[in-house]
PDB file of C-alpha atoms in Angstrom:
ATOM      1  CA  THR A  23     151.401  37.752 160.562  1.00  0.00           C
ATOM      2  CA  LEU A  24     149.347  36.865 163.873  1.00  0.00           C
ATOM      3  CA  LEU A  25     149.323  39.092 166.078  1.00  0.00           C
ATOM      4  CA  VAL A  26     148.015  38.759 169.809  1.00  0.00           C
ATOM      5  CA  TRP A  27     147.745  41.155 172.616  1.00  0.00           C
ATOM      6  CA  TRP A  28     149.290  39.730 175.215  1.00  0.00           C
ATOM      7  CA  ALA A  29     148.649  40.432 179.789  1.00  0.00           C
ATOM      8  CA  ALA A  30     150.481  38.883 182.541  1.00  0.00           C
ATOM      9  CA  GLY A  31     147.538  40.139 185.099  1.00  0.00           C
ATOM     10  CA  CYS A  32     144.775  39.314 182.419  1.00  0.00           C
ATOM     11  CA  PRO A  33     142.374  36.891 183.463  1.00  0.00           C
ATOM     12  CA  CYS A  34     141.125  36.195 179.378  1.00  0.00           C
ATOM     13  CA  VAL A  35     144.824  35.472 177.386  1.00  0.00           C
ATOM     14  CA  ARG A  36     145.088  32.709 180.162  1.00  0.00           C
ATOM     15  CA  ARG A  37     142.154  30.749 178.971  1.00  0.00           C
ATOM     16  CA  TYR A  38     142.686  32.077 175.471  1.00  0.00           C
ATOM     17  CA  GLU A  39     146.718  30.503 175.655  1.00  0.00           C
ATOM     18  CA  PRO A  40     145.778  26.667 174.002  1.00  0.00           C
ATOM     19  CA  ARG A  41     144.186  28.381 171.678  1.00  0.00           C
ATOM     20  CA  ILE A  42     147.356  30.650 170.412  1.00  0.00           C
ATOM     21  CA  ALA A  43     149.245  27.789 170.556  1.00  0.00           C
ATOM     22  CA  ALA A  44     146.692  25.693 168.140  1.00  0.00           C
ATOM     23  CA  LEU A  45     146.634  28.049 165.659  1.00  0.00           C
ATOM     24  CA  ALA A  46     149.872  28.351 165.644  1.00  0.00           C
ATOM     25  CA  GLU A  47     150.558  25.236 164.946  1.00  0.00           C
ATOM     26  CA  ARG A  48     147.331  24.552 162.134  1.00  0.00           C
ATOM     27  CA  TRP A  49     149.003  27.145 160.380  1.00  0.00           C
ATOM     28  CA  GLY A  50     152.426  26.093 160.541  1.00  0.00           C
ATOM     29  CA  ASP A  51     155.651  28.010 158.908  1.00  0.00           C
ATOM     30  CA  ARG A  52     152.208  29.845 156.672  1.00  0.00           C
ATOM     31  CA  VAL A  53     151.768  32.380 159.336  1.00  0.00           C
ATOM     32  CA  ARG A  54     153.303  33.434 162.735  1.00  0.00           C
ATOM     33  CA  VAL A  55     152.088  33.807 164.969  1.00  0.00           C
ATOM     34  CA  VAL A  56     153.305  36.389 167.766  1.00  0.00           C
ATOM     35  CA  ALA A  57     152.538  37.658 171.188  1.00  0.00           C
ATOM     36  CA  VAL A  58     152.599  41.113 172.057  1.00  0.00           C
ATOM     37  CA  ALA A  59     153.377  42.641 175.617  1.00  0.00           C
ATOM     38  CA  SER A  60     151.770  46.095 175.551  1.00  0.00           C
ATOM     39  CA  ASN A  61     150.749  47.369 179.226  1.00  0.00           C
ATOM     40  CA  ALA A  62     152.726  49.808 180.733  1.00  0.00           C
ATOM     41  CA  ASP A  63     151.669  48.358 184.322  1.00  0.00           C
ATOM     42  CA  GLU A  64     153.939  45.003 183.526  1.00  0.00           C
ATOM     43  CA  SER A  65     157.392  45.484 183.360  1.00  0.00           C
ATOM     44  CA  ALA A  66     159.346  43.304 180.501  1.00  0.00           C
ATOM     45  CA  GLU A  67     161.118  41.018 183.003  1.00  0.00           C
ATOM     46  CA  LEU A  68     157.321  39.947 185.084  1.00  0.00           C
ATOM     47  CA  VAL A  69     156.042  39.643 181.750  1.00  0.00           C
ATOM     48  CA  ARG A  70     158.744  37.581 180.497  1.00  0.00           C
ATOM     49  CA  THR A  71     158.588  36.110 183.143  1.00  0.00           C
ATOM     50  CA  VAL A  72     154.994  34.884 183.462  1.00  0.00           C
ATOM     51  CA  ALA A  73     154.974  33.644 179.946  1.00  0.00           C
ATOM     52  CA  ALA A  74     158.291  31.154 180.793  1.00  0.00           C
ATOM     53  CA  GLU A  75     155.946  30.082 183.206  1.00  0.00           C
ATOM     54  CA  ARG A  76     153.068  29.307 181.397  1.00  0.00           C
ATOM     55  CA  GLY A  77     155.159  28.113 178.559  1.00  0.00           C
ATOM     56  CA  LEU A  78     153.781  30.186 175.804  1.00  0.00           C
ATOM     57  CA  ALA A  79     153.889  28.690 173.126  1.00  0.00           C
ATOM     58  CA  VAL A  80     154.589  32.129 170.232  1.00  0.00           C
ATOM     59  CA  PRO A  81     156.954  34.495 170.038  1.00  0.00           C
ATOM     60  CA  LEU A  82     157.148  37.596 173.002  1.00  0.00           C
ATOM     61  CA  LEU A  83     157.125  40.551 171.664  1.00  0.00           C
ATOM     62  CA  ILE A  84     157.671  43.551 174.087  1.00  0.00           C
ATOM     63  CA  ASP A  85     155.650  47.040 172.771  1.00  0.00           C
ATOM     64  CA  GLY A  86     156.952  48.773 175.841  1.00  0.00           C
ATOM     65  CA  ASP A  87     155.480  51.937 175.007  1.00  0.00           C
ATOM     66  CA  GLY A  88     152.351  50.877 173.993  1.00  0.00           C
ATOM     67  CA  ALA A  89     153.366  52.125 170.169  1.00  0.00           C
ATOM     68  CA  LEU A  90     152.310  49.023 168.593  1.00  0.00           C
ATOM     69  CA  ALA A  91     148.468  49.126 169.976  1.00  0.00           C
ATOM     70  CA  ALA A  92     148.216  52.404 169.119  1.00  0.00           C
ATOM     71  CA  ARG A  93     149.163  51.853 166.018  1.00  0.00           C
ATOM     72  CA  TYR A  94     146.666  49.491 165.616  1.00  0.00           C
ATOM     73  CA  GLY A  95     144.501  51.033 167.564  1.00  0.00           C
ATOM     74  CA  VAL A  96     144.880  47.861 169.989  1.00  0.00           C
ATOM     75  CA  ARG A  97     143.018  48.311 173.745  1.00  0.00           C
ATOM     76  CA  THR A  98     141.961  44.865 175.076  1.00  0.00           C
ATOM     77  CA  THR A  99     143.685  41.741 175.242  1.00  0.00           C
ATOM     78  CA  PRO A 100     143.595  38.998 173.466  1.00  0.00           C
ATOM     79  CA  THR A 101     143.409  41.470 170.311  1.00  0.00           C
ATOM     80  CA  VAL A 102     143.695  39.830 167.806  1.00  0.00           C
ATOM     81  CA  VAL A 103     145.293  41.658 164.395  1.00  0.00           C
ATOM     82  CA  VAL A 104     146.091  39.774 161.258  1.00  0.00           C
ATOM     83  CA  LEU A 105     148.988  40.927 158.534  1.00  0.00           C
ATOM     84  CA  ASP A 106     148.794  40.399 154.895  1.00  0.00           C
ATOM     85  CA  ALA A 107     151.488  39.378 152.962  1.00  0.00           C
ATOM     86  CA  GLN A 108     152.588  43.431 152.620  1.00  0.00           C
ATOM     87  CA  GLY A 109     151.875  44.059 156.245  1.00  0.00           C
ATOM     88  CA  ARG A 110     148.808  45.847 156.372  1.00  0.00           C
ATOM     89  CA  ALA A 111     146.329  45.171 158.657  1.00  0.00           C
ATOM     90  CA  VAL A 112     143.550  43.211 157.135  1.00  0.00           C
ATOM     91  CA  PHE A 113     141.046  41.812 160.364  1.00  0.00           C
ATOM     92  CA  THR A 114     140.836  43.360 163.958  1.00  0.00           C
ATOM     93  CA  GLY A 115     139.011  40.990 167.000  1.00  0.00           C
ATOM     94  CA  TRP A 116     139.038  38.578 168.797  1.00  0.00           C
ATOM     95  CA  ILE A 117     139.801  34.841 168.229  1.00  0.00           C
ATOM     96  CA  ASP A 118     136.830  33.785 168.433  1.00  0.00           C
ATOM     97  CA  ASN A 119     133.829  34.112 170.591  1.00  0.00           C
ATOM     98  CA  GLU A 120     134.246  31.208 172.955  1.00  0.00           C
ATOM     99  CA  ARG A 121     134.757  32.790 176.524  1.00  0.00           C
ATOM    100  CA  GLU A 122     134.700  29.117 177.864  1.00  0.00           C
ATOM    101  CA  PRO A 123     136.628  25.903 175.745  1.00  0.00           C
ATOM    102  CA  GLY A 124     133.456  23.793 174.358  1.00  0.00           C
ATOM    103  CA  ALA A 125     131.067  27.053 175.033  1.00  0.00           C
ATOM    104  CA  ARG A 126     127.673  25.866 172.365  1.00  0.00           C
ATOM    105  CA  GLY A 127     127.862  28.578 168.969  1.00  0.00           C
ATOM    106  CA  ARG A 128     131.158  29.180 168.359  1.00  0.00           C
ATOM    107  CA  GLN A 129     132.228  31.270 166.092  1.00  0.00           C
ATOM    108  CA  PRO A 130     136.198  31.262 165.440  1.00  0.00           C
ATOM    109  CA  TRP A 131     136.126  34.557 163.729  1.00  0.00           C
ATOM    110  CA  VAL A 132     139.814  34.826 163.189  1.00  0.00           C
ATOM    111  CA  GLU A 133     140.651  30.951 161.792  1.00  0.00           C
ATOM    112  CA  GLU A 134     137.273  32.257 158.939  1.00  0.00           C
ATOM    113  CA  ALA A 135     139.430  35.470 158.381  1.00  0.00           C
ATOM    114  CA  VAL A 136     143.188  33.774 158.999  1.00  0.00           C
ATOM    115  CA  ASP A 137     141.873  30.691 156.194  1.00  0.00           C
ATOM    116  CA  ALA A 138     139.577  32.774 153.163  1.00  0.00           C
ATOM    117  CA  LEU A 139     142.829  35.213 153.366  1.00  0.00           C
ATOM    118  CA  LEU A 140     144.998  32.300 152.582  1.00  0.00           C
ATOM    119  CA  ALA A 141     142.639  31.340 149.918  1.00  0.00           C
ATOM    120  CA  GLY A 142     142.568  34.554 148.936  1.00  0.00           C
ATOM    121  CA  ALA A 143     138.312  34.481 149.038  1.00  0.00           C
ATOM    122  CA  SER A 144     136.846  37.566 151.244  1.00  0.00           C
ATOM    123  CA  TYR A 145     136.274  37.614 155.065  1.00  0.00           C
ATOM    124  CA  ARG A 146     134.492  39.649 157.871  1.00  0.00           C
ATOM    125  CA  PRO A 147     137.777  41.863 158.557  1.00  0.00           C
ATOM    126  CA  THR A 148     135.977  43.202 162.265  1.00  0.00           C
ATOM    127  CA  SER A 149     135.110  40.677 165.411  1.00  0.00           C
ATOM    128  CA  PRO A 150     133.913  42.465 168.392  1.00  0.00           C
ATOM    129  CA  VAL A 151     136.938  42.445 171.185  1.00  0.00           C
ATOM    130  CA  TYR A 152     136.211  42.491 175.253  1.00  0.00           C
ATOM    131  CA  GLY A 153     138.761  41.777 177.280  1.00  0.00           C
ATOM    132  CA  CYS A 154     141.189  43.665 180.110  1.00  0.00           C
ATOM    133  CA  ALA A 155     142.187  47.513 178.475  1.00  0.00           C
ATOM    134  CA  ILE A 156     145.471  47.797 177.963  1.00  0.00           C
ATOM    135  CA  THR A 157     146.884  49.851 180.481  1.00  0.00           C
ATOM    136  CA  ARG A 158     148.674  53.318 180.124  1.00  0.00           C
ATOM    137  CA  ARG A 159     150.324  55.056 181.865  1.00  0.00           C
ATOM    138  CA  GLY A 160     149.006  52.758 185.447  1.00  0.00           C
ATOM    139  CA  ARG A 161     145.411  53.532 183.748  1.00  0.00           C
ATOM    140  CA  GLY A 162     143.357  50.133 182.781  1.00  0.00           C
ATOM    141  CA  GLY A 163     141.925  47.133 184.138  1.00  0.00           C
ATOM    142  CA  CYS A 164     140.488  43.919 184.030  1.00  0.00           C
ATOM    143  CA  GLY A 165     137.102  44.007 182.112  1.00  0.00           C
ATOM    144  CA  CYS A 166     136.731  40.205 180.585  1.00  0.00           C
ATOM    145  CA  ASP A 167     135.311  38.316 183.044  1.00  0.00           C
ATOM    146  CA  GLU A 168     136.458  39.137 186.608  1.00  0.00           C
ATOM    147  CA  GLY A 169     135.824  35.887 187.844  1.00  0.00           C
ATOM    148  CA  ALA A 170     137.652  34.146 185.717  1.00  0.00           C
ATOM    149  CA  LYS A 171     140.630  30.884 186.177  1.00  0.00           C
TER     150      LYS A 171
END
């Protein structure tokens, strides 16, 4: 299972939505991809509305109290946590280092980890994370690239 922390107001998340859909398609039935919304300042109604407007291609889990984010130590969106077949977190990080599609020097962190996990091979268990802070009781904010599209 691939959990992707999602937020309605994060420009990084918005830029990564097509990549999230592509990953879900790439792995098909072998890997379940789920978006997780944990921001205290984004209501369930807002999250559902924005996800529908943007055509979010994966199921959306609303983590209203932030318990799931806290359990896995997730502090920013769009952080990814990969769970193995036993439900253990085996990768935490970002999808890749590519801020804009097509940028040079792409490092496909989550693809490498999941492909290796599926093949029973070793992989890098973490990658750097960037993005917008997940809000807790009204605190947080964007740290990804505030001039982003």
